[in-house]
Short mmCIF file of C-alpha atoms in Angstrom, two decimals:
data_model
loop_
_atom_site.label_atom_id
_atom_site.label_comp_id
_atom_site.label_asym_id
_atom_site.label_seq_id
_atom_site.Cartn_x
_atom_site.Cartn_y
_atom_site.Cartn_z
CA UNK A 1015 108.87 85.41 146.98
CA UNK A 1016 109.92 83.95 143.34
CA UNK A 1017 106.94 85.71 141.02
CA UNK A 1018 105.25 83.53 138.73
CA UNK A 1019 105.80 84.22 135.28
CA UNK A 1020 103.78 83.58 131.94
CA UNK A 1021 100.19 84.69 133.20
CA UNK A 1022 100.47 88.53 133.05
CA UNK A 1023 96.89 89.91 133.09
CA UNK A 1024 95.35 86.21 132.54
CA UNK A 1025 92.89 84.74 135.35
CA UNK A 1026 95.07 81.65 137.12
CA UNK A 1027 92.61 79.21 139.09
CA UNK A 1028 93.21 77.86 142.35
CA UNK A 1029 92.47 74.59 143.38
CA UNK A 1030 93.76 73.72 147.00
CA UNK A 1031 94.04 77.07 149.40
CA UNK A 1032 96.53 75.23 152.12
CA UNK A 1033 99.86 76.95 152.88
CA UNK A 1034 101.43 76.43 149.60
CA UNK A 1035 98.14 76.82 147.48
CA UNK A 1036 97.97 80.81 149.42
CA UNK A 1037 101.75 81.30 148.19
CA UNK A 1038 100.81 80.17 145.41
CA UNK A 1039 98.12 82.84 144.84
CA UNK A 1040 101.04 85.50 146.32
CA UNK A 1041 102.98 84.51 143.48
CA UNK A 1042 100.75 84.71 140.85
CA UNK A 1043 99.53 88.23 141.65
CA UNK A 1044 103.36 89.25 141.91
CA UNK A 1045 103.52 88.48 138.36
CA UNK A 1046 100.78 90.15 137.16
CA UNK A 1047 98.17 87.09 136.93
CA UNK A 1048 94.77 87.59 138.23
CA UNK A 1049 94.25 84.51 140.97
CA UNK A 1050 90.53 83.38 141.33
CA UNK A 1051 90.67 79.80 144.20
CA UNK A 1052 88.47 77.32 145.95
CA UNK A 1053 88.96 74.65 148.57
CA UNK A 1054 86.47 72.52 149.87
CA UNK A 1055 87.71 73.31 153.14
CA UNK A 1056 85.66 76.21 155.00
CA UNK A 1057 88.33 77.56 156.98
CA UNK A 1058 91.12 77.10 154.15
CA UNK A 1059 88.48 79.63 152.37
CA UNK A 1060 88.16 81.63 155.23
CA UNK A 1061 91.90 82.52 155.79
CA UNK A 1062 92.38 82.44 152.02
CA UNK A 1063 89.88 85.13 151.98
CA UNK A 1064 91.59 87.00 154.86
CA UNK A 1065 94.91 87.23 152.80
CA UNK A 1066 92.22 89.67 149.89
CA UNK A 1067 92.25 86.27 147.37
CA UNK A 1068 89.20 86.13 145.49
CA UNK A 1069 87.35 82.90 146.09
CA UNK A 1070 85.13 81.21 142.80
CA UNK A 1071 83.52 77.83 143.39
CA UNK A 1072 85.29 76.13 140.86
CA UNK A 1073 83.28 73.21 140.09
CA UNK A 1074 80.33 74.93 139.27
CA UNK A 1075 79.35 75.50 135.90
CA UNK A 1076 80.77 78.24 133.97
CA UNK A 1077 83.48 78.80 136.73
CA UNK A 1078 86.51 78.37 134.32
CA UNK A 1079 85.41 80.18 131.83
CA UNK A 1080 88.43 82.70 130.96
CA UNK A 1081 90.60 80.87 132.68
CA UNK A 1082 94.15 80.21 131.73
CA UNK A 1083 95.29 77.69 133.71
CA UNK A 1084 93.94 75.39 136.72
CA UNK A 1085 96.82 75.13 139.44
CA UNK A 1086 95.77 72.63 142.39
CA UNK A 1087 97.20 71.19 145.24
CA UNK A 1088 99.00 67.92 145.45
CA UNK A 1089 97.13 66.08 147.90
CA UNK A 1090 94.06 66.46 145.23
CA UNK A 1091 93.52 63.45 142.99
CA UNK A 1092 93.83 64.79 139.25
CA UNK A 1093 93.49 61.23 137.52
CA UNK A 1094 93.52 58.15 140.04
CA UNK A 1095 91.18 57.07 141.76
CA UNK A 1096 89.42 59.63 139.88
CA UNK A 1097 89.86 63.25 139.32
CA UNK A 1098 88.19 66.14 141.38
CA UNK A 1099 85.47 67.84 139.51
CA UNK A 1100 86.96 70.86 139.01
CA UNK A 1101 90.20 68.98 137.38
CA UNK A 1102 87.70 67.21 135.38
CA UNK A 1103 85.98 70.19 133.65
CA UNK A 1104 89.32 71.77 133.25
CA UNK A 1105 89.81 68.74 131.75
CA UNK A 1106 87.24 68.59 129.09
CA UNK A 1107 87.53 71.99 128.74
CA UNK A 1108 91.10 71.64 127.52
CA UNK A 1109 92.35 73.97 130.09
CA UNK A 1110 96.25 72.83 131.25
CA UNK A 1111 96.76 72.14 134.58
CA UNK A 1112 99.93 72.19 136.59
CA UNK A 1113 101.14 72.54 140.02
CA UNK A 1114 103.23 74.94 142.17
CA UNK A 1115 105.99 72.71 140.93
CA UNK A 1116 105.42 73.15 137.43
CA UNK A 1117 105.24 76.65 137.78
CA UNK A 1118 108.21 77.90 140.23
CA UNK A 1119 110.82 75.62 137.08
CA UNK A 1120 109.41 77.83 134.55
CA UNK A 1121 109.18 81.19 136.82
CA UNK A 1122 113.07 80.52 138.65
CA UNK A 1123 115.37 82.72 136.08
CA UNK A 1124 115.49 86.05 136.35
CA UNK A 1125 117.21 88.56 134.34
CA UNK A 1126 119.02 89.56 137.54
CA UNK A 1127 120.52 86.39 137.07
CA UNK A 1128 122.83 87.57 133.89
CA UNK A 1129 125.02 89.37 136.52
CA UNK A 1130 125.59 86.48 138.82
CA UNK A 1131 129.06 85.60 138.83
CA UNK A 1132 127.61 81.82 139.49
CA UNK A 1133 123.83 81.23 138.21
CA UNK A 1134 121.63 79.57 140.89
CA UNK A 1135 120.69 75.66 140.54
CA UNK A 1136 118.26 73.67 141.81
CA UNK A 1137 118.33 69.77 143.00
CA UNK A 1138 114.88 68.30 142.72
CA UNK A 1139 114.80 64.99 144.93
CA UNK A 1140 112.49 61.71 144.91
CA UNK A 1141 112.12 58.57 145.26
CA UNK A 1142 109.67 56.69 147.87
CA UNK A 1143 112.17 56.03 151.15
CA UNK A 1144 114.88 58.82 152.22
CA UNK A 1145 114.17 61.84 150.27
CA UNK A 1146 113.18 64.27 153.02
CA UNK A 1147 116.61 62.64 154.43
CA UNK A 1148 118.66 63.14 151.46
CA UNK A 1149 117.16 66.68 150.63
CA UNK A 1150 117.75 68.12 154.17
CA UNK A 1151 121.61 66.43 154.38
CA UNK A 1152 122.35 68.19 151.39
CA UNK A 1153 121.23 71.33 152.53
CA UNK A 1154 123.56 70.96 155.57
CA UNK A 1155 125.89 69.97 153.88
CA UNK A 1156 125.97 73.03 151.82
CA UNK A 1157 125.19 75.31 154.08
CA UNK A 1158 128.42 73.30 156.59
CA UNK A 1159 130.46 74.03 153.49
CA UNK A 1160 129.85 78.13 153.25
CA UNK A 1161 127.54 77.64 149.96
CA UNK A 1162 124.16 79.74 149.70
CA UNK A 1163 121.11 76.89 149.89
CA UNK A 1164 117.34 77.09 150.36
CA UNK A 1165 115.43 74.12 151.04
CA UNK A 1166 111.55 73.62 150.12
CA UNK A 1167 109.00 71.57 147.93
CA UNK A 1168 107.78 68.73 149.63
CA UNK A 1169 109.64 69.52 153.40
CA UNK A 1170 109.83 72.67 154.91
CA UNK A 1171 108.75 75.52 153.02
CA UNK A 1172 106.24 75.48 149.64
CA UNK A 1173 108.67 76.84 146.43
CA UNK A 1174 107.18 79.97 146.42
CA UNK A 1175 107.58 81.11 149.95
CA UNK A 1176 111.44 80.80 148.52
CA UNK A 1177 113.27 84.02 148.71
CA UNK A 1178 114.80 84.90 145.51
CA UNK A 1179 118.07 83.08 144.46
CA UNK A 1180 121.43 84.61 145.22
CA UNK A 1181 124.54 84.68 143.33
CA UNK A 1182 125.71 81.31 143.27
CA UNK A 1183 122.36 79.58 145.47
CA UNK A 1184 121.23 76.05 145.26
CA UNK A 1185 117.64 75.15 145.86
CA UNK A 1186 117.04 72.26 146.78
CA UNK A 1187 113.78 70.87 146.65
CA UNK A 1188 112.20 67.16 148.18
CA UNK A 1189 108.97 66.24 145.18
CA UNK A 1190 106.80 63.58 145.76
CA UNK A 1191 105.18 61.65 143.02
CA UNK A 1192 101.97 63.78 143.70
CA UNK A 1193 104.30 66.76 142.97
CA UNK A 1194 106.25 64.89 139.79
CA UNK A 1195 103.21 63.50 138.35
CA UNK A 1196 101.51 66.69 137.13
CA UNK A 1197 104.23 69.40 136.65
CA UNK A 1198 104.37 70.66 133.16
CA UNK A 1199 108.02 71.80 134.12
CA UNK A 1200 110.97 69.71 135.15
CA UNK A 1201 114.20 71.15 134.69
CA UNK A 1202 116.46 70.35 137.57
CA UNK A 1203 120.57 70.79 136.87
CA UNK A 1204 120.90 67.78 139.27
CA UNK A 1205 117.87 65.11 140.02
CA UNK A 1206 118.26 62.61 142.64
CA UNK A 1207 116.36 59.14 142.66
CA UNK A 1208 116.44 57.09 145.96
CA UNK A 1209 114.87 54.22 145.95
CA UNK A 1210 111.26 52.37 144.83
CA UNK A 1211 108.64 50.77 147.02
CA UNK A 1212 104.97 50.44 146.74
CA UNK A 1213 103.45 53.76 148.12
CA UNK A 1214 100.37 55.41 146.89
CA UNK A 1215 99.15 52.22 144.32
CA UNK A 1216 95.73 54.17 144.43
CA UNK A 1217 96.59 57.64 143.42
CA UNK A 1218 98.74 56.38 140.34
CA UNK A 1219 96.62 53.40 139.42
CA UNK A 1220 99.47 50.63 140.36
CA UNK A 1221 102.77 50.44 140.91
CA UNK A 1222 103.92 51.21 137.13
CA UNK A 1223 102.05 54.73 137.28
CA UNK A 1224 104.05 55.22 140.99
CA UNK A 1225 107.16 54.16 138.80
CA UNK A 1226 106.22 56.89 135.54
CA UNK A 1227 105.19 59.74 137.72
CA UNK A 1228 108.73 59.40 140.07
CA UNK A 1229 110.79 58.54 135.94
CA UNK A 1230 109.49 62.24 134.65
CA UNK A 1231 111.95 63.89 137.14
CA UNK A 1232 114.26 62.83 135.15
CA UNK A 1233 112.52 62.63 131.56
CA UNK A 1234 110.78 65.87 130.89
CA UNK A 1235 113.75 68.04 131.47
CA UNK A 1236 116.92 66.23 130.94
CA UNK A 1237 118.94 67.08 134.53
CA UNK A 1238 122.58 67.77 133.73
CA UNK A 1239 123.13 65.14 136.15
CA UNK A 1240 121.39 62.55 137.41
CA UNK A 1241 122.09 60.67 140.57
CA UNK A 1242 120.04 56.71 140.91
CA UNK A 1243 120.01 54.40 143.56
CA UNK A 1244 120.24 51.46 141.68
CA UNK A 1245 119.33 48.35 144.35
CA UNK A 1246 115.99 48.29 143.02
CA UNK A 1247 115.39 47.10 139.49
CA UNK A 1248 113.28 50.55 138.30
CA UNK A 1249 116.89 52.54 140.02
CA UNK A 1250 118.81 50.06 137.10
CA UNK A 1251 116.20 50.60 134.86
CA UNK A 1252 116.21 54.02 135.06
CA UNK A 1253 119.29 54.49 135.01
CA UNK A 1254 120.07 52.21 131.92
CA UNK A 1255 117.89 55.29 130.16
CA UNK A 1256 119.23 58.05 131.18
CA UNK A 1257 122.73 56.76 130.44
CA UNK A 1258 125.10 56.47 126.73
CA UNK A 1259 127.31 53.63 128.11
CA UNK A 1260 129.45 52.64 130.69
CA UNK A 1261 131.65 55.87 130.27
CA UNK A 1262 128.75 58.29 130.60
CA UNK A 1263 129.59 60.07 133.61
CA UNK A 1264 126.00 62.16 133.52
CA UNK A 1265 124.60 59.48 135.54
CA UNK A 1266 126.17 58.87 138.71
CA UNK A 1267 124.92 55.45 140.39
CA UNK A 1268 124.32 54.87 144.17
CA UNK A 1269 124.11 51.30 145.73
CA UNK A 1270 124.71 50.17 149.49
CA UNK A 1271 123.99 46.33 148.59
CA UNK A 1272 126.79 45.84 145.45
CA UNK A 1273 129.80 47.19 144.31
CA UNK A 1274 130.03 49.63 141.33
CA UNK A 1275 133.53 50.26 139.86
CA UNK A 1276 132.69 49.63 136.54
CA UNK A 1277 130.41 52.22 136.27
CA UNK A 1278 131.86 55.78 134.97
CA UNK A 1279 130.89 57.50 138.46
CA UNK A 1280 129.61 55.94 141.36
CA UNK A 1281 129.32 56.14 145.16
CA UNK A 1282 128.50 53.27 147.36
CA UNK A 1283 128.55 52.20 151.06
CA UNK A 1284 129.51 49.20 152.54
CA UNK A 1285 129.89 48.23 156.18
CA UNK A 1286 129.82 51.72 157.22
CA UNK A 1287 132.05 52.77 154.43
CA UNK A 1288 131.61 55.43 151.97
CA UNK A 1289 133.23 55.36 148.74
CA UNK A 1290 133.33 57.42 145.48
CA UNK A 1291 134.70 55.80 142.33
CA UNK A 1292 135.27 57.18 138.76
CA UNK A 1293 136.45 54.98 136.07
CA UNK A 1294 137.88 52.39 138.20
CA UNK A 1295 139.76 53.98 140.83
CA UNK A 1296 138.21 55.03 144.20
CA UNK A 1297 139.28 58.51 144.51
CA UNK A 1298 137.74 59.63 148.32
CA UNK A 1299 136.22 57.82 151.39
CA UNK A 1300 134.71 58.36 154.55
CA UNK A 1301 133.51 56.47 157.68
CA UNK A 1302 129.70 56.87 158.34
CA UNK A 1303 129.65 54.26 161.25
CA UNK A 1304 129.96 57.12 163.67
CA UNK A 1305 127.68 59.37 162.26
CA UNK A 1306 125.17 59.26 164.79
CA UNK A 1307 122.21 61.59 162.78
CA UNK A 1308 122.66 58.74 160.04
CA UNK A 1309 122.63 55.04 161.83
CA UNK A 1310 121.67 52.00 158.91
CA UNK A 1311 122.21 51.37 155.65
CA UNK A 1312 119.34 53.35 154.45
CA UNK A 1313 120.61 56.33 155.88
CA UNK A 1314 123.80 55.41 154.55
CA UNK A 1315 122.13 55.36 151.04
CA UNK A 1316 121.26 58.87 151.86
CA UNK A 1317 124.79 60.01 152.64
CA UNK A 1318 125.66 58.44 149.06
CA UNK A 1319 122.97 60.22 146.85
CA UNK A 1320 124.27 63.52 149.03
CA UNK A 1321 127.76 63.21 148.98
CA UNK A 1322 126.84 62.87 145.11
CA UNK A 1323 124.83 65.86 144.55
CA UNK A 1324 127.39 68.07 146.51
CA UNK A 1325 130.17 66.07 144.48
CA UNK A 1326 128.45 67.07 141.17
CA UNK A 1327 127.76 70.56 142.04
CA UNK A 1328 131.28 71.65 142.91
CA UNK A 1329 132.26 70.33 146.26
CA UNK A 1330 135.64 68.64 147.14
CA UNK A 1331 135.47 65.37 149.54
CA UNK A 1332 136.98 67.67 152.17
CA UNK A 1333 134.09 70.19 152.55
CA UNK A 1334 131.93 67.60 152.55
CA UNK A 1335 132.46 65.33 155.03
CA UNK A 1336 132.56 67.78 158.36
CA UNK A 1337 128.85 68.07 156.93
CA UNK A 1338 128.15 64.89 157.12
CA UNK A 1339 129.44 64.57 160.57
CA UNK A 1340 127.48 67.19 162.05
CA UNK A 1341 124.47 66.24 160.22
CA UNK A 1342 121.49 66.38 163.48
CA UNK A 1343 118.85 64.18 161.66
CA UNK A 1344 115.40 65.16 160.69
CA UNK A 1345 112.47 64.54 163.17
CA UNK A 1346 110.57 60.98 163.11
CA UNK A 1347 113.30 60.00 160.83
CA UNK A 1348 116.07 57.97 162.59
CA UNK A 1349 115.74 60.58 165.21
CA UNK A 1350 117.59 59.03 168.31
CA UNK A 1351 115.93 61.33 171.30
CA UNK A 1352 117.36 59.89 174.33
CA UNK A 1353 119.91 57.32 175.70
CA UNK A 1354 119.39 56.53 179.29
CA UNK A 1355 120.48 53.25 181.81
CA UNK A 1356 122.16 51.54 178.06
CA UNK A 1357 119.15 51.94 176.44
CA UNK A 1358 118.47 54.13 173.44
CA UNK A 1359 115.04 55.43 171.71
CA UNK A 1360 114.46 56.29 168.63
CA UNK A 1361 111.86 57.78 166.83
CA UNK A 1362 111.26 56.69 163.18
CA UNK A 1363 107.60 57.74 163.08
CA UNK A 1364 108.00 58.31 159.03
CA UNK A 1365 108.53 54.61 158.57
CA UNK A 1366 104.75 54.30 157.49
CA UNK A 1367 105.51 51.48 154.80
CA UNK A 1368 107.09 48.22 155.00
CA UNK A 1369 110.51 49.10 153.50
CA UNK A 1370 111.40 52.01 155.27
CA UNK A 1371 110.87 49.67 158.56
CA UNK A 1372 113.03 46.77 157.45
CA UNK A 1373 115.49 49.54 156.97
CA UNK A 1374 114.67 50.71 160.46
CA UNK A 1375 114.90 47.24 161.82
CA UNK A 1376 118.51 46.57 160.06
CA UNK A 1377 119.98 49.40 161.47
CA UNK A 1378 119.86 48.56 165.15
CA UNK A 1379 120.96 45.05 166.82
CA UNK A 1380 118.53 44.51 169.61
CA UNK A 1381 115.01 46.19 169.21
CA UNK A 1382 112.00 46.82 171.46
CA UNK A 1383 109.99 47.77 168.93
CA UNK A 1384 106.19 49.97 168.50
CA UNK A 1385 104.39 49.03 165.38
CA UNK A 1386 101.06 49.30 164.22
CA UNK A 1387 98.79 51.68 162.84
CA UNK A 1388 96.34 51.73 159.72
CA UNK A 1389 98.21 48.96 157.44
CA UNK A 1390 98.96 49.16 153.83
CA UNK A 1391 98.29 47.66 150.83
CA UNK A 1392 101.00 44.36 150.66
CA UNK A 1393 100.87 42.83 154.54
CA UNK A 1394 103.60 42.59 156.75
CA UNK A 1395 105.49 39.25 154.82
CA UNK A 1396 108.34 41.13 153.79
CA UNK A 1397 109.37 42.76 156.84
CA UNK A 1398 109.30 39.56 159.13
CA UNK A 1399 112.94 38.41 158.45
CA UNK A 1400 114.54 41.55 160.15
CA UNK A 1401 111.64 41.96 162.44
CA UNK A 1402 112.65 38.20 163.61
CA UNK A 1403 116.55 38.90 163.48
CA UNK A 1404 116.44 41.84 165.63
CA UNK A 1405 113.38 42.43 167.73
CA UNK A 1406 113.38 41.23 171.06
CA UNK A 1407 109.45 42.16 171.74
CA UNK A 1408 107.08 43.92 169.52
CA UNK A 1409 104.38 46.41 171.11
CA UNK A 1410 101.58 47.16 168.52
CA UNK A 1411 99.70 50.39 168.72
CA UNK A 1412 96.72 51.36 166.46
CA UNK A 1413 92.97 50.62 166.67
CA UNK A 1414 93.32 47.19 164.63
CA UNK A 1415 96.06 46.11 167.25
CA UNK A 1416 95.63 42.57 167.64
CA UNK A 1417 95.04 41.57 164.24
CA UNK A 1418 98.40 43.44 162.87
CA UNK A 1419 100.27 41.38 166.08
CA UNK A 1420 98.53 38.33 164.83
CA UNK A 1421 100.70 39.28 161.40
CA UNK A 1422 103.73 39.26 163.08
CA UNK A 1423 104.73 35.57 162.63
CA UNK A 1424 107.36 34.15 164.74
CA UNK A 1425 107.71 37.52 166.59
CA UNK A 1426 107.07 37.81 170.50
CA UNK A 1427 103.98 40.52 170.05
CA UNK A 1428 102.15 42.26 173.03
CA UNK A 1429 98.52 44.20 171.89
CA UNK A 1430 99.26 47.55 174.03
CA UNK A 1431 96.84 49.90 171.22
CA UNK A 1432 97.73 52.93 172.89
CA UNK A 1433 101.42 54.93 172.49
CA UNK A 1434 101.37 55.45 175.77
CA UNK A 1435 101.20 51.91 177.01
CA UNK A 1436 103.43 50.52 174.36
CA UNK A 1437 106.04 53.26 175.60
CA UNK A 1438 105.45 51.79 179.20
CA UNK A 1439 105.93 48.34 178.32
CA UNK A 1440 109.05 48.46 176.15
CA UNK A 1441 110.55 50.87 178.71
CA UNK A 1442 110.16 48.53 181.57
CA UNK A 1443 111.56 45.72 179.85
CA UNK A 1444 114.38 47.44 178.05
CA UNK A 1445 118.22 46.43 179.05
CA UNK A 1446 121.41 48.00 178.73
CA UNK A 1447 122.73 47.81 174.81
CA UNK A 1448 118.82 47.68 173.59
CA UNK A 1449 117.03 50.31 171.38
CA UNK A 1450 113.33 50.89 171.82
CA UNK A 1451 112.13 51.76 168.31
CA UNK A 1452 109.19 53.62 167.09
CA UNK A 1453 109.03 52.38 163.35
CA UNK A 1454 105.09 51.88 162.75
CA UNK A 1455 105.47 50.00 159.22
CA UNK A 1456 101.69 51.70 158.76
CA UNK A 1457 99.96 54.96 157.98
CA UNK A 1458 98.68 56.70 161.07
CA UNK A 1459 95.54 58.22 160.60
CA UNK A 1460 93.29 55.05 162.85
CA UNK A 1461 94.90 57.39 165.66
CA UNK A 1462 96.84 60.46 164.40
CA UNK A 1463 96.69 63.26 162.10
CA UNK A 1464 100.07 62.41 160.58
CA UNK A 1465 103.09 60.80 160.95
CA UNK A 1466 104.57 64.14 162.90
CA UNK A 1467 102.10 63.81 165.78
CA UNK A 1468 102.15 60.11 166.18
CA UNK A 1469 105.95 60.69 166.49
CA UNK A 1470 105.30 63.72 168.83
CA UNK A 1471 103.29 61.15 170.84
CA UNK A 1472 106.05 58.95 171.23
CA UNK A 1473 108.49 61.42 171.93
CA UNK A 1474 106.53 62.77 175.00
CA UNK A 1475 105.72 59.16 176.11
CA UNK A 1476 109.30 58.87 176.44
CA UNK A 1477 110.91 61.98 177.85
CA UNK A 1478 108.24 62.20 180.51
CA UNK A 1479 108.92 58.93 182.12
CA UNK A 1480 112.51 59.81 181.68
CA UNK A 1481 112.52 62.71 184.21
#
């Protein structure tokens, strides 16, 4: 546990009392703060109150008086589409309020970390496609290469159920724009942008509040190096800021779709190549093509922003790349479970917008692919050129089935609503060299939780007619 600092003998308020919100309260008390918390969830209360934290209504009146600071959770709205009561009194009360986030960057240092020999540093990830990708490759890649890591933030564990740094540790954390939006402190060493599409228009107000909240990554605490994926205009915006010139080497730009030699530092991938150039010259390469935990070119975007991070923190092309290569993939991302009779399947349950599953659908020749689910703002328009390219047959899922195959112009669509039909279907009509692809291009909640079980669902559609 990293102890939060700043609040000694001050009440801290709790709004959100999930896993991270309890480590939260851990943390606080570590440091000598006084945690009171609320959720209006009955058995997040209930467990919250099992770990000794005190709970306090917070949106009743008078329940911030005293209070130092409101911490909540990031899944609760604090501005768009309007902010939860207890953010709003805070609010007009002029009390700040921050996030885990905010507070692990201004609890990290320690004075135990004057004797290091190598002080710790943290990577702080975003962007809207590939993070959770990019944040877990580094990590392997790290840990591949011999070099302390934790990972945490918005995959795996919450930032203060982090042990405390070692001599010479990276952190490296995955933040969503929930997470970058409200953090009062931002001070990565190295901050990684992906990419931009439209996600979450209604929690930021529109796409230029998505834009701002991903940007203060970058602006509030000057990284000592940034890394930008720069195929999206707000990647070459951004990185137009945060750069001098040409020959600022702070920024280092990431592309799969151009070529970058001009710029100081860059890395880039084409056709399954890897490249790293500074000033001109192209000093290392490496073939991804094989890299079976990383098939497309938006993984291969991934394997540039990572090969950059471990590039600027230290890491010669040599230690890197057997990390690369070994790399398993994450879980509903790209996550090839099975090959059997020439066919293989694939679960890409995290593509819940269009982007990520016109990156899905460019990374595999011939697809039999599951789609469907709770659609998002934008319709399916953009993804029908690679969706007509590659896919042989679609097989939508989801509760509004035949309306999203109705969307699917110029695609040969069957209405199966269930997982476990669609799984049938594509399965019997599969042949040798053909990938049947779970890539939803919608949310999931019309039949699932989350992403994760929708994926589980596929996965055990698959494996058990495989047997």
């Amino acid at each position: 546990m990293i102890p939060v600092s700043g609040f000694e003998g001050q009440t801290v308020a709790l709004l959100g009392l999930g896993r991270s919100g309890r480590a939260t309260a851990r943390a606080l008390k570590a440091g000598g703060a006084y945690p009171v918390a609320w959720d209006d969830s009955v058995p997040a209360r209930e467990a919250a109150e099992a770990e000794g934290i005190e709970l306090r209504d917070l949106s009743r009146q008078g329940a911030l008086h005293g209070v130092a600071c409101l911490v909540t959770s990031p899944g609760i709205p604090h501005l768009h589409p309007r902010p939860h009561p207890a953010i709003a009194a805070a609010l007009e009360r002029g009390i700040p309020v921050d996030n885990d986030i905010g507070l692990f960057f201004r609890s990290f240092g320690s004075a135990a970390f004057g004797e290091f020999d190598t002080v710790p540093r943290v990577v702080a990830v975003t962007g809207s496609n590939g993070k959770s990708t990019t944040s877990a490759l580094i990590h392997h890649v790290l840990t591949e290469a011999g070099r302390p890591a934790q990972l945490a933030g918005n995959i795996g564990r919450g930032v203060f159920d982090l042990d405390p740094a070692r001599d010479g540790e990276v952190i490296v954390l995955e933040l969503s724009s929930y997470q970058t939006e409200l953090a009062r402190a931002l001070t990565p060493d190295v901050a990684i942008f992906t990419n931009l599409s439209p996600d979450h228009l209604d929690r930021h107000g529109g796409p230029g509040g998505y834009f701002a909240a991903k940007r203060r990554l970058f602006a509030e605490g000057g990284p000592d190096r940034a890394v930008v994926g720069v195929d999206e205009v707000e990647g070459l915006f951004l990185a137009g800021q945060l750069s001098e010139g040409p020959a600022d080497a702070r920024v280092i730009r990431v592309s799969v779709s151009r070529r970058l030699e001009d710029a100081a530092w860059s890395v880039v991938a084409r056709k399954g190549w890897l490249a790293e150039w500074r000033h001109g010259r192209q000093v290392a390469s490496v073939d991804l093509r094989g890299v079976k935990g990383l098939p497309g070119s938006h993984n291969h975007q991934n394997a540039c922003a990572a090969w950059a991070a471990a590039r600027a923190l230290g890491l010669g092309p040599r230690e890197i790349e057997p990390g690369l290569n070994s790399y398993p993939g994450l879980p509903h991302r790209s996550q090839l479970i099975a090959e059997a009779g020439g066919v293989a399947y694939v679960n890409d349950s995290k593509a819940t917008n269009v982007d990520a599953a016109v990156m899905a659908l460019k990374a595999f020749p011939r697809i039999r692919w599951i789609c469907g689910g709770l659609e998002k703002e934008g319709g399916l328009d953009a993804l029908l050129p690679a969706a007509q390219a590659s896919v042989a047959r679609a097989y939508v899922i989801g509760r509004e089935a035949e309306a999203f195959a109705r969307r699917l112009d110029g695609i040969d669509a069957e209405v199966c609503t269930t997982m476990d039909a669609a799984v049938a279907q594509a399965m019997a009509e599969a042949q040798p060299g053909e990938t049947v692809l779970l890539a939803p291009a919608a949310a999931s909640f019309d039949q699932y939780d989350n992403f994760e079980k929708r994926g589980e669902d596929f996965v055990r559609a698959v494996t058990s007619r495989l047997r």
